mmCIF file of C-alpha atoms in Angstrom:
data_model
loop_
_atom_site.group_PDB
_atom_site.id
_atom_site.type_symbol
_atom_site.label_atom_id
_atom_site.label_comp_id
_atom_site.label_asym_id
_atom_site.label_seq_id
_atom_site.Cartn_x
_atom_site.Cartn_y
_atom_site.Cartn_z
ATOM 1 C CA UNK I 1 23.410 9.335 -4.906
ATOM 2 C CA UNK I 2 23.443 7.177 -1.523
ATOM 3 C CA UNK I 3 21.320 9.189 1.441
ATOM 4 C CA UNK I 4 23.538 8.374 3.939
ATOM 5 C CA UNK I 5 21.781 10.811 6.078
ATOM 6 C CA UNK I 6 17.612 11.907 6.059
ATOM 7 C CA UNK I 7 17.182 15.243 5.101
ATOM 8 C CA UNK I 8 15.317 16.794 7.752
ATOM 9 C CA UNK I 9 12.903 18.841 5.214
ATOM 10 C CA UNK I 10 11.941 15.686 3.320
ATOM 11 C CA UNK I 11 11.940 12.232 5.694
ATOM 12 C CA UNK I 12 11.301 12.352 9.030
ATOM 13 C CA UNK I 13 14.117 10.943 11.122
ATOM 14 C CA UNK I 14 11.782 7.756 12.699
ATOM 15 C CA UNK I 15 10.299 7.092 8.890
ATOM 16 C CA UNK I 16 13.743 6.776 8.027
ATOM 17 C CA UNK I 17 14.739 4.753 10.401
ATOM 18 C CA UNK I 18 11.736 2.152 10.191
ATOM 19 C CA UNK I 19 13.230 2.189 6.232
ATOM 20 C CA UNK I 20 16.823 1.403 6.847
ATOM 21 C CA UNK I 21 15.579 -1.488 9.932
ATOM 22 C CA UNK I 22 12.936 -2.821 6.914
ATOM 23 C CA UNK I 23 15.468 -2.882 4.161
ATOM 24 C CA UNK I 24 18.300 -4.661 6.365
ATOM 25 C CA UNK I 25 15.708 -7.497 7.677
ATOM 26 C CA UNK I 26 14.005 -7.915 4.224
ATOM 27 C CA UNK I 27 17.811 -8.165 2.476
ATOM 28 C CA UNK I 28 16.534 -5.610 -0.193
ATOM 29 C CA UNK I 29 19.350 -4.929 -2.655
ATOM 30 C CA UNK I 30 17.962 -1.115 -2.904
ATOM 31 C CA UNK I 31 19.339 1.696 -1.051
ATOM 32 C CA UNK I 32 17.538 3.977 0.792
ATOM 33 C CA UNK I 33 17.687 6.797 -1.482
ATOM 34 C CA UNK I 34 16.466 4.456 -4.330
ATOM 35 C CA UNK I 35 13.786 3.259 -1.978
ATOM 36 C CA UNK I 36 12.179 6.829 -1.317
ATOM 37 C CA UNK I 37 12.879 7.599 -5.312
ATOM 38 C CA UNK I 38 10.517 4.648 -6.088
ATOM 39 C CA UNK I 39 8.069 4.912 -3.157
ATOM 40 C CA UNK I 40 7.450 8.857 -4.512
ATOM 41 C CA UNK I 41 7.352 7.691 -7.896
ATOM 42 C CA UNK I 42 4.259 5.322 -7.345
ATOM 43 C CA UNK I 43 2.665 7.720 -5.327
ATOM 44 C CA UNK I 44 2.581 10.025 -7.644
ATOM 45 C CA UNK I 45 1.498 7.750 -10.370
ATOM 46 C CA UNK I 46 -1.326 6.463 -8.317
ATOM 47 C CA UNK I 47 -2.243 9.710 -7.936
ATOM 48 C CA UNK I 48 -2.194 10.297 -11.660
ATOM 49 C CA UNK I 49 -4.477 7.135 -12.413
ATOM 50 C CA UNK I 50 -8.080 7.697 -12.971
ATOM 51 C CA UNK I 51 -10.028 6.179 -9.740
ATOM 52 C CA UNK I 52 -12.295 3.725 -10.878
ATOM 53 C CA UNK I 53 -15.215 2.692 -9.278
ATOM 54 C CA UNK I 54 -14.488 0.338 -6.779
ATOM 55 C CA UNK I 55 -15.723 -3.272 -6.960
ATOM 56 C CA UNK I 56 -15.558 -6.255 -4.973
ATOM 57 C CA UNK I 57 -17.495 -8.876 -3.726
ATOM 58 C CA UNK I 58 -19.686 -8.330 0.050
ATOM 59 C CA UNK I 59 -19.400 -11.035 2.411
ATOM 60 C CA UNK I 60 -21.874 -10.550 5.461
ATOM 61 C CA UNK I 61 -19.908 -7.677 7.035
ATOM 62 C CA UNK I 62 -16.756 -8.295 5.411
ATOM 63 C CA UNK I 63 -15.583 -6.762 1.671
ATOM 64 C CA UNK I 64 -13.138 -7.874 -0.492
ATOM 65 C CA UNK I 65 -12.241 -5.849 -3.530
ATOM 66 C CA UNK I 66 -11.460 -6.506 -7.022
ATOM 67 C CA UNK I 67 -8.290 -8.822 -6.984
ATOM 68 C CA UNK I 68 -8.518 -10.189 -4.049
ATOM 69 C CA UNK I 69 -7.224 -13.840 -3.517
ATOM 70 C CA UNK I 70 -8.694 -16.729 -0.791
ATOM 71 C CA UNK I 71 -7.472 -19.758 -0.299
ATOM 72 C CA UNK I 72 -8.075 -23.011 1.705
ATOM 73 C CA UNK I 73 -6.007 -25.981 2.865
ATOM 74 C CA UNK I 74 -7.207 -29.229 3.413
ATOM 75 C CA UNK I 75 -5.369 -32.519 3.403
ATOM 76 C CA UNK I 76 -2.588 -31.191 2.248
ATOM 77 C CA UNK I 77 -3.730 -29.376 -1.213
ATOM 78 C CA UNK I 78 -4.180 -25.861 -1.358
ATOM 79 C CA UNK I 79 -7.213 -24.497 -3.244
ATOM 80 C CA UNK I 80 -7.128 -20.891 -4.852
ATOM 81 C CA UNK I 81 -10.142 -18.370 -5.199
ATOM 82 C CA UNK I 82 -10.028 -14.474 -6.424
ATOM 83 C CA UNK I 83 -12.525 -11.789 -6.778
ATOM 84 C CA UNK I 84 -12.717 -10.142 -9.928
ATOM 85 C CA UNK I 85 -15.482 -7.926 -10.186
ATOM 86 C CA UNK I 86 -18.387 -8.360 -7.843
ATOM 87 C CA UNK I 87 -17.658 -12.107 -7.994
ATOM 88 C CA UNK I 88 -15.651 -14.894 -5.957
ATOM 89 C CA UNK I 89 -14.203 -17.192 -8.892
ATOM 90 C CA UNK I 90 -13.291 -20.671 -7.913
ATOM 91 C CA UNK I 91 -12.419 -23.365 -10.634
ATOM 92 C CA UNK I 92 -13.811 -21.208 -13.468
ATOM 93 C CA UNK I 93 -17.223 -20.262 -11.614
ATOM 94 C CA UNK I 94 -18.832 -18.092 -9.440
ATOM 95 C CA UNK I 95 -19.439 -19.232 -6.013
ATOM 96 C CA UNK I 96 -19.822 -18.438 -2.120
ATOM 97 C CA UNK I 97 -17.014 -18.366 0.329
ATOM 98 C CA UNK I 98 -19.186 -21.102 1.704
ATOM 99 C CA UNK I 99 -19.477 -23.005 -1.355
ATOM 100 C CA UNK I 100 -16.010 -22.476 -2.365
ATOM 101 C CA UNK I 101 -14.514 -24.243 0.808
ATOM 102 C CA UNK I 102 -17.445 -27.270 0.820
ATOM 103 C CA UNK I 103 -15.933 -27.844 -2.904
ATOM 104 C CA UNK I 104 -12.341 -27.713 -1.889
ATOM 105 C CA UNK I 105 -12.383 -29.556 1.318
ATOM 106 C CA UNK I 106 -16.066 -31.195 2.073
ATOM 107 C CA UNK I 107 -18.898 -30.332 4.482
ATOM 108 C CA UNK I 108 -18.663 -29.578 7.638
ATOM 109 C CA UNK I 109 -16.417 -26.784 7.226
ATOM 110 C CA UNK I 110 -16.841 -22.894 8.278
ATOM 111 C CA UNK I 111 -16.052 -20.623 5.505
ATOM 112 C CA UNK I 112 -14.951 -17.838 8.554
ATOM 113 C CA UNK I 113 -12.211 -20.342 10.036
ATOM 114 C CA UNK I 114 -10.698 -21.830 7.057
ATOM 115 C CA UNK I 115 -10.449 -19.372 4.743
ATOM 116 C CA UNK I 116 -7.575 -17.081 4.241
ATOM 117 C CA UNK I 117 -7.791 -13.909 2.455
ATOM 118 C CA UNK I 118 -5.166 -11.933 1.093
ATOM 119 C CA UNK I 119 -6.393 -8.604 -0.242
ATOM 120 C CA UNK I 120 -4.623 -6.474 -2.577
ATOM 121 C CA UNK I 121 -3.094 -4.201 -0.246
ATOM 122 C CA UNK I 122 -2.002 -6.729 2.535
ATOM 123 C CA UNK I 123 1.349 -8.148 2.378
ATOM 124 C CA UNK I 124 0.160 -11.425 3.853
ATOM 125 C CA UNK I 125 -2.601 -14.162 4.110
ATOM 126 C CA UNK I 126 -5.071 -13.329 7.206
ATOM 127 C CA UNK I 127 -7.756 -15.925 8.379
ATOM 128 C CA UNK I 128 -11.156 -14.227 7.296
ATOM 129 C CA UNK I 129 -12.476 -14.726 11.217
ATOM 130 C CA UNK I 130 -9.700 -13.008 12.241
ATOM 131 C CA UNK I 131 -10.528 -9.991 9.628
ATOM 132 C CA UNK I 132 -14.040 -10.238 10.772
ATOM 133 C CA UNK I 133 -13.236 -10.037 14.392
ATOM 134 C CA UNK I 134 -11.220 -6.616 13.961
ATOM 135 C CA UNK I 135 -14.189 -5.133 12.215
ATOM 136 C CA UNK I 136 -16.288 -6.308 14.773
ATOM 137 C CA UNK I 137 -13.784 -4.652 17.371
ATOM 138 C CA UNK I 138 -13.858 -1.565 14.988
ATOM 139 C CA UNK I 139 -17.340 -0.945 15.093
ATOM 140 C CA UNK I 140 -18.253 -1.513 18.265
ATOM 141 C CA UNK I 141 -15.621 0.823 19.497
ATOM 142 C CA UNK I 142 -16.718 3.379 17.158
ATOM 143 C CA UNK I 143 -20.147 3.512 18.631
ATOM 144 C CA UNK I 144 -21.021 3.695 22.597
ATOM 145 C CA UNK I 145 -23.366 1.717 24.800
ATOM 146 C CA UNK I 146 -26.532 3.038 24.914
ATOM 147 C CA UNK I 147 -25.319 3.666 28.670
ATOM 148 C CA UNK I 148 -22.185 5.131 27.547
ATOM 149 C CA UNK I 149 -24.431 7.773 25.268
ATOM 150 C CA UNK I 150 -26.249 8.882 28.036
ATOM 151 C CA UNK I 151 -23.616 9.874 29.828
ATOM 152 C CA UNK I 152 -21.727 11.048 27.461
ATOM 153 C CA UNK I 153 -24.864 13.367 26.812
ATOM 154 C CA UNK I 154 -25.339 14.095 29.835
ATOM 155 C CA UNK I 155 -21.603 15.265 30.164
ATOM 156 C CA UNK I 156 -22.581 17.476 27.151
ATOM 157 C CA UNK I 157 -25.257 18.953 29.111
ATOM 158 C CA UNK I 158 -23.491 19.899 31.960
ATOM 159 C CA UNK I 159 -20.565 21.389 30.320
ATOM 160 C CA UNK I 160 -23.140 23.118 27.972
ATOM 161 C CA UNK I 161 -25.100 24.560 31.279
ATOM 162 C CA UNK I 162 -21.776 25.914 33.158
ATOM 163 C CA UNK I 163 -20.443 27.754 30.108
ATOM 164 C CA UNK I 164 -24.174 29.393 29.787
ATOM 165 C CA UNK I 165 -23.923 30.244 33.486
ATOM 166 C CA UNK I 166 -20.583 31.346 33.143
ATOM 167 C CA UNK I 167 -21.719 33.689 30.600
ATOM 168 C CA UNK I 168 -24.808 34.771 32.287
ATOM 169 C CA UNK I 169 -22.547 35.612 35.363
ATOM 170 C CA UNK I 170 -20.592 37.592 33.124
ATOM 171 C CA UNK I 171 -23.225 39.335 31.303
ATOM 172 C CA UNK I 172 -24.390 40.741 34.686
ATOM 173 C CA UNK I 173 -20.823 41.811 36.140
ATOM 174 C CA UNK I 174 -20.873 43.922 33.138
ATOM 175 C CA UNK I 175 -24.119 45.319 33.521
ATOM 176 C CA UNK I 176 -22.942 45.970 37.314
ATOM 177 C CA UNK I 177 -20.003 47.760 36.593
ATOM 178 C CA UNK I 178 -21.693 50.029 33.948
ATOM 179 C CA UNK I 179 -24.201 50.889 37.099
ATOM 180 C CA UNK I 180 -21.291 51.640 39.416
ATOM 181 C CA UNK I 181 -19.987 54.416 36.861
ATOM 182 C CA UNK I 182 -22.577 56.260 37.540
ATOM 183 C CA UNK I 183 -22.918 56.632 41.284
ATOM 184 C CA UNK I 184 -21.870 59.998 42.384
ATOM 185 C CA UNK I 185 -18.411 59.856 42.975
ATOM 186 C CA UNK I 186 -17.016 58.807 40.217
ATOM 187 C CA UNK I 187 -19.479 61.256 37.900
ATOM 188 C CA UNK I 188 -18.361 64.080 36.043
ATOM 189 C CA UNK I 189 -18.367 67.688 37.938
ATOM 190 C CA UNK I 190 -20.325 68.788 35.247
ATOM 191 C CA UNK I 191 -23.246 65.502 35.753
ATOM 192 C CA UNK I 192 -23.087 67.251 39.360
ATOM 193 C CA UNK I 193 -23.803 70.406 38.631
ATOM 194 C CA UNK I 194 -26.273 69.596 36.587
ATOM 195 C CA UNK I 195 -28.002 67.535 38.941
ATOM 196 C CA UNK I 196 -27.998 70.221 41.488
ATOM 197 C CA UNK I 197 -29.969 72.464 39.060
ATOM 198 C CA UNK I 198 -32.734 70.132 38.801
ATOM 199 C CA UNK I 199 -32.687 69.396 42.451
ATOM 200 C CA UNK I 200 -33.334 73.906 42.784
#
């Protein structure tokens, strides 16, 4: 069956769209339909797989899991690494990002700059400076100045203290309007009659 149209209940319009423009510009020989059927298909199985515990190896501020691959160019030979485990492998052994690109291409080399790392769920190679710099970016927008705390507290505190005085203010219109029920006009004939007696 071709879905010549999205149905409404099941693909959003835009997520459709972005499909068709992806399958046209990547000459994919699926159609849509068979595109979503496949796309559901491994979601569900990867939600049917056991979740193992994930590994990888830790690079400063940077991880890379299990299956990862780096590589590094120099004079025109290209040099493959992968993670398996909690290891980088390169030619058979266990080794640095640091050592991995002084064997490939010599010293005087910066691991960050000339490696590129392709992890398992990225569709390209990335430079691992640029993957550092974007966590680095992450982070530090994630978490205020200690300036930028202040005021934010401060903001906190303010906001805090008008709704209190709001409620405060509130509290005691109430109380005023339960006093104002009881001044003499508005009481009860019988309240009045009664306070006359006592008055005799």
């Amino acid at each position: 069956m071709i879905m010549d149209k999205p149905n409404r209940d099941l693909v959003p319009y835009a997520t459709y769209s972005r499909l068709l423009k992806f399958l046209h510009a990547s000459d994919s020989p699926l159609c849509a339909s068979e595109a979503v059927t496949r796309a559901v298909q491994l979601w569900i199985n990867s939600r049917q797989r056991v979740v193992a515990p994930v590994t990888g190896y830790q690079w400063k501020c940077l991880f890379l899991p299990s299956g990862t691959r780096l590589r590094v160019h120099c004079m025109g030979q290209v040099s493959y690494g992968e993670v398996i485990g909690d290891e980088l492998v390169f030619r058979g052994r266990a080794v640095s990002p640091r050592q991995m690109v002084t064997a490939a291409a010599g010293e005087a080399r910066n691991a960050w700059r000339d490696l590129w790392v392709r992890r398992p769920q990225d569709c390209d190679w990335t430079q691992a400076d640029k993957l550092r710099r974007a966590l680095s970016a992450d982070s530090k927008a994630a978490q205020p100045s200690p300036a930028e705390a202040i005021q934010l507290a401060a903001r906190s505190m303010s906001e805090a203290l008008q709704t209190a005085l709001l409620l405060v203010d509130q509290s005691r219109r109430q109380a005023e309007r339960q006093v104002e029920r009881r001044v003499a006009k508005h009481r009860r004939r019988d309240d009045q009659l009664e306070s006359e007696w006592l008055e005799d």
